[in-house]
XYZ file of C-alpha atoms in Angstrom:
707
model
C -18.471 5.186 -119.684
C -15.916 2.932 -117.719
C -15.678 -0.280 -118.019
C -17.684 -0.992 -114.494
C -20.324 0.949 -116.482
C -20.204 -1.345 -119.451
C -20.306 -4.573 -117.143
C -23.401 -3.423 -115.594
C -25.077 -2.295 -118.698
C -24.264 -5.688 -120.305
C -25.634 -7.583 -116.693
C -28.551 -5.504 -117.234
C -29.254 -6.133 -120.807
C -28.784 -9.838 -120.096
C -31.180 -9.851 -117.052
C -34.163 -8.119 -119.384
C -33.303 -10.734 -122.125
C -33.754 -13.322 -119.474
C -37.043 -11.738 -118.374
C -38.475 -11.672 -121.829
C -37.632 -15.240 -122.143
C -39.192 -16.215 -118.808
C -42.161 -14.259 -119.960
C -42.385 -16.095 -123.644
C -41.710 -19.294 -122.185
C -44.133 -19.314 -119.605
C -47.390 -19.903 -121.079
C -45.675 -21.674 -123.979
C -44.592 -24.282 -121.360
C -48.085 -24.265 -119.805
C -49.760 -25.092 -123.299
C -47.268 -27.997 -123.831
C -47.812 -29.235 -120.758
C -51.898 -29.440 -121.565
C -51.943 -29.845 -125.310
C -49.805 -32.047 -127.605
C -47.937 -30.009 -130.003
C -49.721 -31.089 -133.347
C -52.741 -29.486 -132.698
C -51.097 -26.208 -134.066
C -50.782 -27.472 -137.454
C -53.747 -25.888 -139.080
C -53.861 -28.698 -141.555
C -54.026 -31.674 -139.210
C -58.169 -31.584 -138.880
C -58.427 -35.738 -137.773
C -57.984 -34.941 -133.985
C -60.814 -32.630 -133.941
C -63.297 -35.704 -135.074
C -64.489 -36.550 -131.473
C -66.924 -35.123 -128.656
C -67.829 -31.296 -129.574
C -64.630 -30.413 -131.381
C -66.380 -31.949 -134.583
C -69.400 -29.471 -134.458
C -67.236 -26.572 -134.371
C -64.687 -27.695 -136.945
C -67.613 -28.476 -139.457
C -69.110 -25.477 -138.851
C -66.580 -23.375 -139.801
C -65.965 -25.862 -142.575
C -69.926 -25.665 -143.812
C -69.247 -22.112 -143.402
C -66.288 -21.568 -146.095
C -67.969 -23.919 -148.112
C -71.618 -23.667 -148.318
C -72.207 -19.816 -146.731
C -75.628 -18.537 -147.977
C -75.184 -15.363 -146.007
C -73.047 -13.303 -144.119
C -72.709 -15.404 -141.196
C -74.883 -18.418 -142.352
C -74.711 -21.684 -144.457
C -77.055 -24.459 -145.198
C -75.088 -27.275 -145.497
C -75.044 -28.543 -142.511
C -79.018 -29.274 -140.744
C -79.629 -28.598 -144.543
C -82.397 -27.163 -145.488
C -82.665 -24.853 -142.431
C -79.155 -24.369 -141.952
C -77.189 -22.557 -138.965
C -75.452 -19.714 -138.248
C -71.520 -19.779 -137.230
C -72.487 -19.039 -133.283
C -75.062 -21.859 -133.155
C -72.143 -24.395 -134.172
C -69.941 -22.616 -131.915
C -67.538 -22.068 -134.721
C -65.870 -18.715 -133.092
C -67.083 -16.090 -135.287
C -64.001 -14.125 -134.179
C -61.762 -16.538 -136.445
C -64.509 -17.754 -138.991
C -65.546 -14.450 -140.264
C -62.165 -13.075 -141.164
C -60.836 -16.212 -142.533
C -64.032 -17.015 -144.725
C -62.744 -13.869 -146.648
C -59.117 -15.591 -147.505
C -60.935 -18.955 -147.779
C -59.467 -19.547 -151.301
C -56.169 -18.803 -150.190
C -56.315 -21.690 -147.273
C -55.409 -25.295 -147.539
C -58.565 -27.632 -148.165
C -58.303 -29.136 -144.653
C -58.017 -26.332 -142.485
C -58.720 -25.590 -138.773
C -57.778 -22.748 -136.245
C -59.200 -24.550 -133.080
C -55.137 -25.674 -131.787
C -53.733 -22.053 -132.450
C -56.594 -20.561 -131.049
C -55.693 -22.892 -127.724
C -52.314 -21.174 -127.656
C -53.431 -17.802 -128.264
C -55.970 -18.027 -125.538
C -53.419 -19.469 -123.152
C -50.790 -16.404 -124.289
C -53.273 -14.027 -123.975
C -54.743 -15.111 -120.386
C -50.903 -14.957 -118.836
C -50.312 -11.788 -120.766
C -53.586 -10.480 -118.872
C -52.564 -12.098 -115.609
C -49.076 -10.588 -115.881
C -50.821 -7.082 -116.518
C -53.089 -7.136 -113.636
C -50.400 -8.177 -111.067
C -47.353 -6.398 -112.569
C -47.705 -3.011 -111.071
C -48.310 -4.469 -107.819
C -45.560 -7.061 -107.567
C -42.312 -6.468 -105.394
C -40.341 -7.781 -108.102
C -40.481 -9.219 -111.795
C -40.328 -13.135 -110.505
C -43.114 -12.490 -107.955
C -45.324 -11.225 -110.948
C -44.270 -14.115 -113.084
C -45.238 -16.533 -110.383
C -48.268 -15.138 -109.821
C -49.132 -14.844 -113.259
C -48.340 -18.798 -114.094
C -50.676 -19.030 -110.716
C -53.331 -17.314 -112.209
C -53.484 -19.065 -115.337
C -53.058 -22.769 -113.427
C -56.809 -22.449 -112.801
C -57.845 -26.380 -113.721
C -61.376 -25.027 -115.128
C -59.451 -23.328 -118.042
C -57.645 -26.219 -119.153
C -61.055 -28.233 -118.431
C -63.277 -26.571 -120.942
C -60.797 -27.348 -123.988
C -63.747 -29.586 -125.199
C -65.542 -26.118 -126.177
C -62.941 -24.473 -127.495
C -64.277 -20.726 -127.393
C -64.979 -21.335 -123.732
C -61.033 -21.467 -123.312
C -61.233 -17.721 -123.861
C -61.285 -16.981 -119.820
C -58.497 -14.507 -120.478
C -61.707 -12.292 -121.287
C -62.669 -12.238 -117.406
C -59.069 -11.338 -116.610
C -59.368 -8.308 -119.465
C -62.497 -7.386 -117.281
C -60.642 -7.162 -114.017
C -57.975 -5.273 -115.870
C -60.467 -2.601 -117.108
C -61.969 -2.522 -113.706
C -58.781 -2.209 -111.130
C -56.326 -1.116 -113.416
C -57.753 1.915 -115.967
C -58.601 4.683 -114.427
C -59.593 7.455 -116.911
C -63.315 7.309 -117.724
C -62.815 7.890 -121.870
C -59.747 5.095 -121.941
C -62.119 2.592 -119.578
C -65.018 3.079 -121.742
C -63.259 2.628 -124.851
C -61.909 -0.809 -123.348
C -65.224 -1.993 -121.810
C -66.566 -1.666 -125.541
C -63.844 -3.467 -127.444
C -63.729 -6.216 -124.913
C -67.830 -6.911 -124.855
C -67.547 -6.690 -128.716
C -64.988 -9.325 -128.653
C -66.728 -11.220 -126.179
C -69.932 -10.965 -128.380
C -68.085 -12.881 -130.844
C -66.967 -15.628 -129.000
C -69.040 -16.791 -126.618
C -72.308 -15.787 -124.998
C -71.700 -17.265 -121.418
C -68.698 -15.518 -121.204
C -70.300 -12.365 -122.345
C -72.849 -12.740 -119.331
C -69.839 -13.179 -116.609
C -68.258 -9.857 -118.027
C -71.337 -8.179 -118.589
C -71.936 -8.905 -114.608
C -68.484 -7.279 -113.878
C -69.216 -4.148 -116.440
C -72.572 -4.100 -114.612
C -70.378 -3.495 -111.097
C -68.712 -0.560 -112.763
C -71.766 1.238 -114.078
C -72.683 0.763 -109.895
C -69.603 2.263 -109.009
C -69.941 5.341 -111.104
C -73.261 6.010 -110.970
C -74.069 5.568 -107.549
C -72.154 7.983 -106.071
C -73.727 10.552 -108.918
C -76.858 9.773 -107.621
C -76.197 10.235 -103.701
C -75.035 13.891 -104.823
C -77.927 14.431 -107.173
C -75.933 14.980 -110.251
C -78.156 14.290 -112.666
C -76.617 15.598 -115.358
C -73.399 13.106 -114.770
C -75.996 10.315 -114.084
C -77.619 11.220 -117.967
C -74.097 10.708 -119.188
C -72.904 8.160 -117.487
C -75.703 6.071 -118.577
C -75.427 7.118 -121.725
C -72.414 5.908 -122.483
C -73.143 2.787 -120.801
C -76.073 2.378 -123.363
C -73.335 3.085 -126.378
C -71.087 0.659 -124.823
C -73.733 -1.853 -124.603
C -74.434 -1.493 -128.659
C -71.050 -3.532 -129.051
C -72.065 -6.802 -128.036
C -75.437 -6.362 -129.188
C -73.749 -5.742 -132.640
C -71.379 -8.525 -132.592
C -73.669 -11.110 -131.501
C -76.088 -10.144 -134.998
C -72.897 -10.217 -136.714
C -72.454 -13.862 -135.399
C -75.815 -14.925 -136.186
C -77.099 -14.971 -132.999
C -80.283 -13.290 -134.165
C -80.994 -15.625 -137.063
C -84.654 -15.955 -138.220
C -86.675 -18.806 -136.226
C -83.305 -19.369 -133.725
C -83.510 -18.927 -130.371
C -80.897 -19.015 -127.408
C -83.698 -20.334 -125.071
C -83.357 -23.662 -123.873
C -84.337 -26.524 -121.068
C -82.645 -27.715 -118.372
C -81.864 -25.063 -116.049
C -80.200 -26.794 -112.870
C -79.026 -29.639 -114.580
C -75.774 -28.379 -115.167
C -75.041 -26.506 -111.754
C -72.349 -25.974 -109.504
C -72.205 -27.912 -106.227
C -71.162 -26.163 -102.796
C -68.128 -28.563 -102.500
C -66.879 -27.488 -106.390
C -63.762 -25.252 -105.107
C -62.430 -28.766 -103.000
C -63.885 -31.250 -104.924
C -61.968 -32.997 -107.771
C -64.868 -35.126 -108.852
C -62.400 -37.711 -110.494
C -59.460 -39.480 -108.506
C -57.343 -39.472 -111.220
C -57.613 -35.689 -111.315
C -55.551 -34.940 -108.314
C -52.480 -36.108 -106.726
C -53.281 -34.589 -103.444
C -55.723 -36.560 -102.152
C -58.307 -34.462 -101.266
C -61.822 -35.993 -100.727
C -62.908 -36.726 -104.285
C -66.780 -37.264 -104.886
C -68.229 -38.305 -108.038
C -70.800 -35.459 -108.995
C -73.513 -35.979 -111.488
C -73.048 -36.111 -115.270
C -74.223 -32.159 -115.166
C -71.945 -30.757 -112.387
C -68.891 -33.110 -113.473
C -68.789 -31.368 -116.619
C -69.958 -27.964 -116.164
C -70.009 -27.431 -112.484
C -66.381 -28.307 -112.393
C -64.639 -25.715 -110.084
C -61.674 -27.479 -108.659
C -58.818 -24.971 -107.823
C -56.370 -27.176 -106.965
C -54.252 -27.921 -103.868
C -51.714 -24.925 -104.621
C -54.721 -22.291 -105.034
C -56.325 -23.647 -102.367
C -53.139 -23.130 -100.158
C -52.595 -19.552 -101.645
C -56.184 -18.954 -100.509
C -55.861 -20.123 -97.225
C -52.426 -19.062 -96.370
C -53.786 -14.806 -97.871
C -56.714 -15.501 -95.419
C -54.451 -15.843 -92.552
C -51.849 -13.446 -93.430
C -55.044 -11.324 -93.469
C -55.674 -11.576 -89.905
C -52.446 -11.829 -88.758
C -50.401 -9.143 -90.830
C -50.867 -5.723 -90.706
C -48.805 -5.008 -94.057
C -51.685 -7.769 -95.783
C -54.555 -5.947 -94.196
C -53.342 -3.062 -96.573
C -54.975 -5.184 -99.230
C -58.245 -3.408 -97.999
C -57.825 -0.370 -100.828
C -58.590 -3.110 -103.501
C -61.160 -4.514 -101.115
C -62.799 -1.067 -101.330
C -62.940 -1.073 -104.990
C -64.372 -4.316 -105.072
C -67.469 -3.833 -103.300
C -69.330 -2.801 -106.191
C -68.802 -6.321 -107.112
C -70.561 -7.784 -104.221
C -74.004 -7.739 -106.127
C -72.949 -9.179 -109.389
C -71.194 -11.705 -107.745
C -74.294 -12.734 -105.831
C -76.260 -13.118 -108.640
C -73.525 -14.863 -110.595
C -73.493 -17.141 -107.462
C -77.313 -17.636 -107.166
C -77.283 -18.428 -111.246
C -74.234 -21.141 -110.673
C -75.706 -22.932 -107.689
C -79.210 -22.658 -109.954
C -82.123 -25.048 -108.160
C -80.522 -27.407 -106.951
C -78.052 -27.048 -104.354
C -75.883 -29.842 -103.629
C -72.581 -30.640 -101.499
C -70.695 -33.551 -102.290
C -73.523 -36.110 -103.042
C -76.034 -34.457 -100.322
C -79.067 -32.650 -101.914
C -79.485 -29.741 -99.413
C -82.566 -28.549 -101.059
C -84.074 -28.156 -104.395
C -86.947 -25.728 -105.704
C -88.802 -25.703 -109.105
C -88.614 -22.742 -110.955
C -91.525 -20.845 -112.694
C -92.563 -22.538 -116.033
C -92.407 -19.059 -117.511
C -88.891 -18.338 -117.202
C -88.273 -21.975 -118.364
C -86.947 -20.096 -121.767
C -84.875 -17.151 -120.348
C -83.167 -19.557 -117.625
C -82.447 -21.982 -120.469
C -80.273 -19.250 -121.860
C -77.899 -20.022 -118.696
C -78.602 -23.965 -118.455
C -74.888 -24.571 -118.156
C -75.138 -22.400 -114.924
C -72.342 -23.586 -112.845
C -69.818 -21.747 -115.384
C -71.102 -18.269 -113.756
C -68.545 -18.995 -110.983
C -65.750 -18.683 -112.802
C -65.094 -14.677 -112.551
C -65.295 -15.113 -108.563
C -63.108 -18.102 -108.792
C -60.594 -15.853 -110.639
C -61.137 -13.114 -108.090
C -60.568 -15.073 -105.100
C -56.763 -15.967 -106.869
C -56.539 -12.420 -107.767
C -57.091 -11.240 -104.384
C -54.853 -13.968 -102.768
C -51.917 -13.091 -104.869
C -52.331 -9.240 -103.997
C -52.760 -10.144 -100.449
C -49.375 -11.980 -100.090
C -47.999 -9.487 -102.080
C -48.581 -6.814 -99.720
C -46.363 -8.838 -96.778
C -42.736 -9.014 -96.471
C -40.516 -9.965 -99.253
C -39.163 -13.351 -97.462
C -43.185 -14.164 -97.201
C -43.664 -13.790 -100.700
C -40.247 -15.587 -101.546
C -41.814 -18.821 -99.058
C -45.783 -18.640 -100.097
C -45.669 -18.164 -103.585
C -43.088 -20.712 -104.869
C -44.526 -23.098 -102.437
C -47.992 -22.664 -103.767
C -46.781 -23.272 -107.362
C -45.141 -26.276 -106.397
C -47.997 -27.689 -104.964
C -50.288 -26.710 -107.415
C -48.037 -28.360 -110.375
C -47.865 -31.588 -108.297
C -51.501 -31.968 -107.522
C -52.597 -31.044 -110.785
C -50.191 -33.359 -112.929
C -52.692 -35.908 -113.089
C -55.311 -33.527 -114.325
C -52.739 -32.263 -116.667
C -51.972 -35.670 -118.123
C -55.616 -36.655 -118.601
C -56.083 -32.962 -120.303
C -52.759 -33.833 -122.573
C -54.596 -37.148 -123.813
C -57.616 -35.444 -125.435
C -55.414 -34.278 -127.899
C -52.959 -36.925 -128.343
C -55.243 -37.809 -131.698
C -53.547 -35.174 -133.477
C -50.482 -37.344 -133.666
C -52.389 -39.391 -136.163
C -52.964 -37.355 -139.227
C -55.153 -39.796 -140.636
C -58.045 -37.973 -141.776
C -60.604 -40.548 -142.491
C -59.838 -43.464 -139.820
C -63.208 -44.805 -139.916
C -64.574 -44.653 -143.566
C -61.384 -44.579 -145.513
C -62.710 -45.964 -149.083
C -62.413 -43.282 -151.704
C -65.494 -44.925 -153.058
C -67.226 -42.385 -150.815
C -66.440 -39.142 -152.806
C -68.001 -41.049 -155.747
C -70.935 -41.690 -153.870
C -71.307 -38.320 -152.258
C -70.673 -36.292 -155.388
C -73.430 -38.245 -157.404
C -75.954 -37.558 -154.698
C -78.185 -34.568 -153.912
C -78.214 -35.079 -150.275
C -76.542 -37.358 -147.474
C -79.067 -38.123 -144.967
C -78.097 -40.132 -141.672
C -80.386 -42.036 -140.000
C -81.839 -41.636 -137.502
C -80.761 -37.686 -137.576
C -78.551 -37.964 -134.341
C -74.919 -37.563 -134.641
C -74.241 -38.570 -131.086
C -75.272 -42.266 -132.041
C -71.722 -42.277 -133.803
C -70.099 -38.881 -133.749
C -66.821 -39.868 -135.826
C -68.654 -41.532 -138.380
C -71.002 -38.845 -138.860
C -68.021 -36.023 -138.637
C -65.931 -38.048 -140.833
C -68.393 -38.392 -143.839
C -69.816 -34.937 -142.885
C -66.504 -33.670 -143.567
C -66.397 -35.457 -146.647
C -69.511 -34.044 -147.994
C -69.093 -30.751 -147.298
C -65.540 -30.731 -149.106
C -67.772 -31.314 -152.075
C -70.409 -28.852 -151.022
C -73.389 -31.475 -150.776
C -75.938 -30.898 -147.771
C -76.111 -33.107 -144.979
C -79.590 -33.544 -143.223
C -78.569 -32.804 -139.946
C -76.322 -31.045 -137.546
C -75.723 -31.360 -133.467
C -76.201 -27.395 -132.633
C -75.874 -25.160 -129.393
C -79.482 -24.457 -130.051
C -81.341 -26.736 -132.059
C -83.834 -24.866 -134.992
C -87.199 -25.653 -134.637
C -88.131 -25.899 -137.716
C -85.304 -28.028 -138.861
C -85.949 -30.592 -135.935
C -89.530 -31.067 -137.194
C -88.131 -31.428 -140.826
C -85.820 -34.476 -139.306
C -88.788 -36.037 -137.592
C -90.864 -35.693 -141.099
C -87.862 -36.892 -143.062
C -87.215 -40.387 -140.363
C -91.249 -40.998 -140.715
C -90.751 -41.245 -144.376
C -87.533 -43.035 -143.984
C -88.975 -45.723 -142.383
C -92.036 -45.881 -144.180
C -89.726 -46.427 -147.229
C -90.873 -43.189 -149.024
C -86.878 -42.979 -150.293
C -85.404 -40.378 -152.538
C -83.516 -41.943 -155.532
C -80.711 -39.022 -155.178
C -80.169 -39.400 -151.783
C -77.274 -41.385 -150.014
C -78.980 -42.618 -146.684
C -76.253 -43.429 -144.010
C -77.271 -45.709 -141.123
C -75.772 -45.519 -137.640
C -76.283 -49.025 -136.515
C -76.360 -52.097 -138.749
C -80.559 -52.170 -139.038
C -82.924 -53.870 -141.547
C -83.853 -51.328 -144.664
C -87.052 -49.809 -144.339
C -89.844 -51.627 -145.937
C -89.524 -51.742 -150.189
C -85.794 -50.530 -150.385
C -83.747 -54.376 -149.136
C -82.626 -54.447 -152.309
C -81.245 -51.047 -152.134
C -79.093 -51.980 -148.861
C -75.451 -52.072 -149.165
C -72.289 -52.014 -147.219
C -69.202 -49.672 -147.388
C -66.200 -49.685 -144.789
C -68.731 -51.915 -142.205
C -71.267 -48.558 -142.598
C -74.925 -49.651 -143.840
C -76.054 -47.372 -146.648
C -78.676 -46.838 -149.083
C -76.998 -45.484 -152.141
C -78.479 -43.159 -155.038
C -79.909 -45.454 -157.472
C -77.604 -44.390 -159.840
C -74.738 -45.924 -157.853
C -76.355 -49.439 -156.816
C -74.181 -51.503 -159.462
C -70.922 -49.733 -157.595
C -71.070 -52.053 -154.381
C -72.151 -55.884 -153.603
C -75.953 -56.260 -152.648
C -77.285 -57.432 -149.268
C -75.524 -57.212 -146.403
C -76.428 -59.208 -143.472
C -77.956 -57.534 -140.773
C -76.526 -58.771 -137.450
C -78.689 -61.171 -135.378
C -79.132 -61.226 -131.953
C -76.376 -63.933 -130.386
C -77.593 -66.019 -127.595
C -76.212 -64.761 -123.705
C -75.456 -61.275 -125.046
C -77.106 -57.906 -123.536
C -78.497 -55.736 -125.962
C -79.124 -52.064 -124.687
C -81.768 -49.554 -126.040
C -80.099 -46.504 -125.922
C -79.630 -44.001 -128.895
C -76.087 -45.653 -129.752
C -76.825 -48.937 -129.381
C -77.406 -52.006 -131.594
C -80.710 -52.427 -129.825
C -82.217 -49.639 -131.259
C -82.715 -51.244 -134.747
C -85.233 -53.804 -133.051
C -87.290 -50.949 -132.437
C -90.486 -50.601 -134.151
C -92.100 -46.690 -134.823
C -94.630 -47.274 -132.026
C -91.780 -46.847 -129.528
C -90.404 -42.870 -129.165
C -86.931 -41.695 -129.816
C -84.258 -44.065 -127.714
C -82.017 -41.617 -125.259
C -78.602 -42.148 -123.183
C -80.342 -44.451 -120.775
C -83.242 -46.591 -122.490
C -86.548 -45.855 -124.548
C -89.982 -45.034 -123.910
C -92.924 -46.860 -125.729
C -95.967 -44.483 -127.016
C -97.971 -44.106 -123.944
C -100.878 -46.214 -123.981
C -100.206 -47.908 -127.337
C -98.562 -51.579 -127.916
C -94.912 -51.798 -128.340
C -93.065 -54.088 -130.854
C -89.826 -55.320 -131.032
C -88.418 -57.576 -134.073
C -85.511 -59.307 -132.851
C -83.308 -61.273 -135.515
C -81.562 -64.481 -134.238
C -78.258 -65.102 -135.071
C -79.427 -69.148 -135.443
C -82.957 -70.643 -134.444
C -82.745 -72.184 -131.241
C -82.471 -75.946 -130.381
C -84.450 -75.381 -126.944
C -86.910 -72.918 -125.478
C -85.563 -69.500 -125.331
C -85.376 -67.236 -121.899
C -86.123 -63.518 -122.897
C -85.047 -61.291 -119.853
C -85.478 -57.540 -119.950
C -85.355 -54.512 -117.532
C -88.364 -52.275 -117.473
C -90.408 -49.880 -115.705
C -93.769 -47.935 -116.184
C -94.708 -44.196 -116.077
C -97.382 -45.378 -113.522
C -97.389 -48.116 -110.744
C -99.631 -50.856 -111.307
C -99.166 -51.258 -115.159
C -100.148 -54.822 -116.384
C -99.108 -55.302 -119.635
C -99.736 -58.345 -122.003
C -96.570 -60.085 -123.700
C -97.179 -61.297 -126.984
C -94.928 -63.677 -128.980
C -95.160 -63.948 -132.801
C -98.812 -62.730 -132.118
C -99.688 -65.255 -129.375
C -100.370 -63.985 -125.788
C -97.469 -65.480 -123.207
C -97.964 -63.822 -120.154
C -98.679 -60.560 -117.928
C -96.184 -58.485 -116.454
C -96.542 -56.630 -113.354
C -95.016 -53.263 -114.103
C -94.023 -50.505 -111.587
C -92.004 -47.257 -111.533
C -88.909 -49.179 -110.913
C -86.647 -50.971 -112.829
C -87.396 -54.391 -112.517
C -85.765 -57.637 -114.386
C -88.346 -59.651 -115.865
C -87.602 -63.134 -117.214
C -90.216 -65.364 -119.152
C -89.593 -68.409 -121.041
C -90.419 -68.750 -124.753
C -91.188 -72.441 -126.147
C -89.435 -73.195 -129.086
C -92.220 -74.262 -131.158
C -93.117 -70.417 -131.131
C -90.213 -69.360 -133.055
C -90.831 -69.650 -136.721
C -87.725 -68.945 -138.925
C -84.767 -66.754 -137.523
C -86.994 -64.068 -135.918
C -88.826 -62.813 -133.141
C -91.659 -60.357 -132.816
C -92.308 -59.539 -129.332
C -95.301 -56.995 -128.430
C -95.828 -55.172 -124.946
C -99.204 -54.498 -124.423
C -100.781 -52.252 -121.861
C -103.791 -54.001 -120.405
C -105.694 -50.882 -119.903
C -108.668 -52.801 -118.247
C -106.759 -54.260 -115.788
C -104.044 -51.571 -115.209
C -107.131 -48.711 -114.500
C -110.157 -48.477 -112.319
C -112.985 -47.366 -114.246
C -113.359 -43.631 -114.341
C -114.055 -40.974 -116.235
C -110.520 -39.987 -116.586
C -109.451 -43.695 -117.471
C -108.661 -42.528 -120.964
C -106.294 -39.746 -120.220
C -104.816 -42.063 -117.513
C -104.306 -44.834 -120.197
C -102.144 -42.172 -122.012
C -99.646 -42.432 -119.110
C -99.134 -45.923 -119.104
C -95.793 -46.016 -120.929
C -93.078 -48.495 -120.804
C -89.303 -48.031 -120.427
C -86.988 -50.236 -121.999
C -83.305 -50.531 -120.783
C -81.972 -53.566 -122.422
C -83.026 -57.691 -122.814
C -80.895 -60.977 -123.559
C -82.090 -64.042 -125.275
C -80.496 -67.637 -123.666
C -81.015 -70.799 -124.565
C -82.526 -72.929 -121.688
C -81.349 -76.490 -121.049
C -83.301 -78.763 -122.845
């Protein structure tokens, strides 16, 4: 080999090394742009005690310490328990890691490393999809980065298993890049099986793409009457479907009494503006028209592509009509024809029963009641557009590849620069979600080590009311402590609640309110409420949390903590996570995210502890509505009729004055009682209508009038 050949070889080796470094560095840099690096430490768990991450990591933690079956645990939502798939705990990792659990640190999480794995797998499959078609390595690299910088991928980090959108790219790779039938069938089976371990929603998406593949194979066979081949194709398809059916079973999807069905189809839909509406102004630098979506669409229907990808799609469309070379993409379009049907179905599901453009509702229709359970499986229907979004980007990149090198060298880098600039605020927002990983303190809300003594001396930790959403951080920290000691907890937020467990929690809460308490249970209050009847002597406070300790641990804490009284001039809401929920008697239903309903047609009482006895008359302001218009409601104060209120189906503010002499001590009892005779005209259906005279309370305020 002469000197010139050696130099060429050396330069070639350096070029190859540069390419390899670029392929490794690109997904890592993307990861670091969106995630705090401290999430990669598997012993760092505190950052996960927020939002839905807590559910996912606790599901793994409980499965690790309290498994009562191959895929099931009963430390959370005791005594019914939950399968790992119903706590969204990623069975693909949870099941094998359970086998080596004794070798793992006491505090162990895999969600952070999973994020890195997903981004790397996504980028790798994007590159493999493009590599054969790209005119150069750098064109393939840029295309893979663009196909990874789809905002929907990173918007899903709170549902970590939904970051596995590389599975969609894997399905496209099988569809477009693998031609040999046997190899294709094996890939489909493996991919569908893996998806069954990860998330049912993504499984529905890739099954739609797999369905397009089956149409592409079987339709020509039917047209040529090759019925033997049709039988073989159908047989292979059935065998392929066994893979996800089996992995769903291994994940616990078919647990006794559990159902994937739910309610709320249409709430989490996708708007027609989703591709170009960032929904939040702080998500984009580009200044595109950003109109807030309703809470469901803003979360599950988020589909903003970013200005760079929108530019790329528009540029590819223009090139297709103006460039002969760009139109050679028709061969890919012909291959894609069999995806039109699956895409149409997914699109209809994504729009659901509420079709909206920006904040304009175009039309809405009622789905048949008989289909509620089935459609409820896909209640987060807006997600179903993901395959189409990725296909649009993929097709745009492939179209640009067919043009002149100069055009490729301009459009792809320009699209990347625009995308990076436009979604930089979005990336900052996503990164902030994992910023808590910098603080490795596990127990920030309940730091006292006395909790360990209380928990280990309890048979059960019972949160009251059984609603983890009231104070997620408190719930997650105490539940992590409890599970670490293999002590069961009475509730758990699940992807799909178990009906039997829901009923048990209602019964347990009724017993709690009535003072029917177990001496060996640690009861934890989400808010600083009065103790149940007869349990005041057992009430204690630790780290600012009201509890009823096990009787044998009462001497470990000082007695008689003070229940906060109502401050004059302060507003008190009646949502499930507000202090106002403590003032409700048991003739109200459970509070929700906006307010609380009374039990229809029944009196509804509030017991209001006062911080100070009033020196003047009290002004009571309340925001109320009624299920039916014309609801005339009596207002009693300390069992004395004070006035009547005329309630309608619209929220109205009502202000009444309570004489100071009516206030005895430092408490007020307010009773709202529908006047059935005055509200309803005499009729045979009056008793049935009376049940509809429910009252909805949003907030109240007490103020002292000037004397």
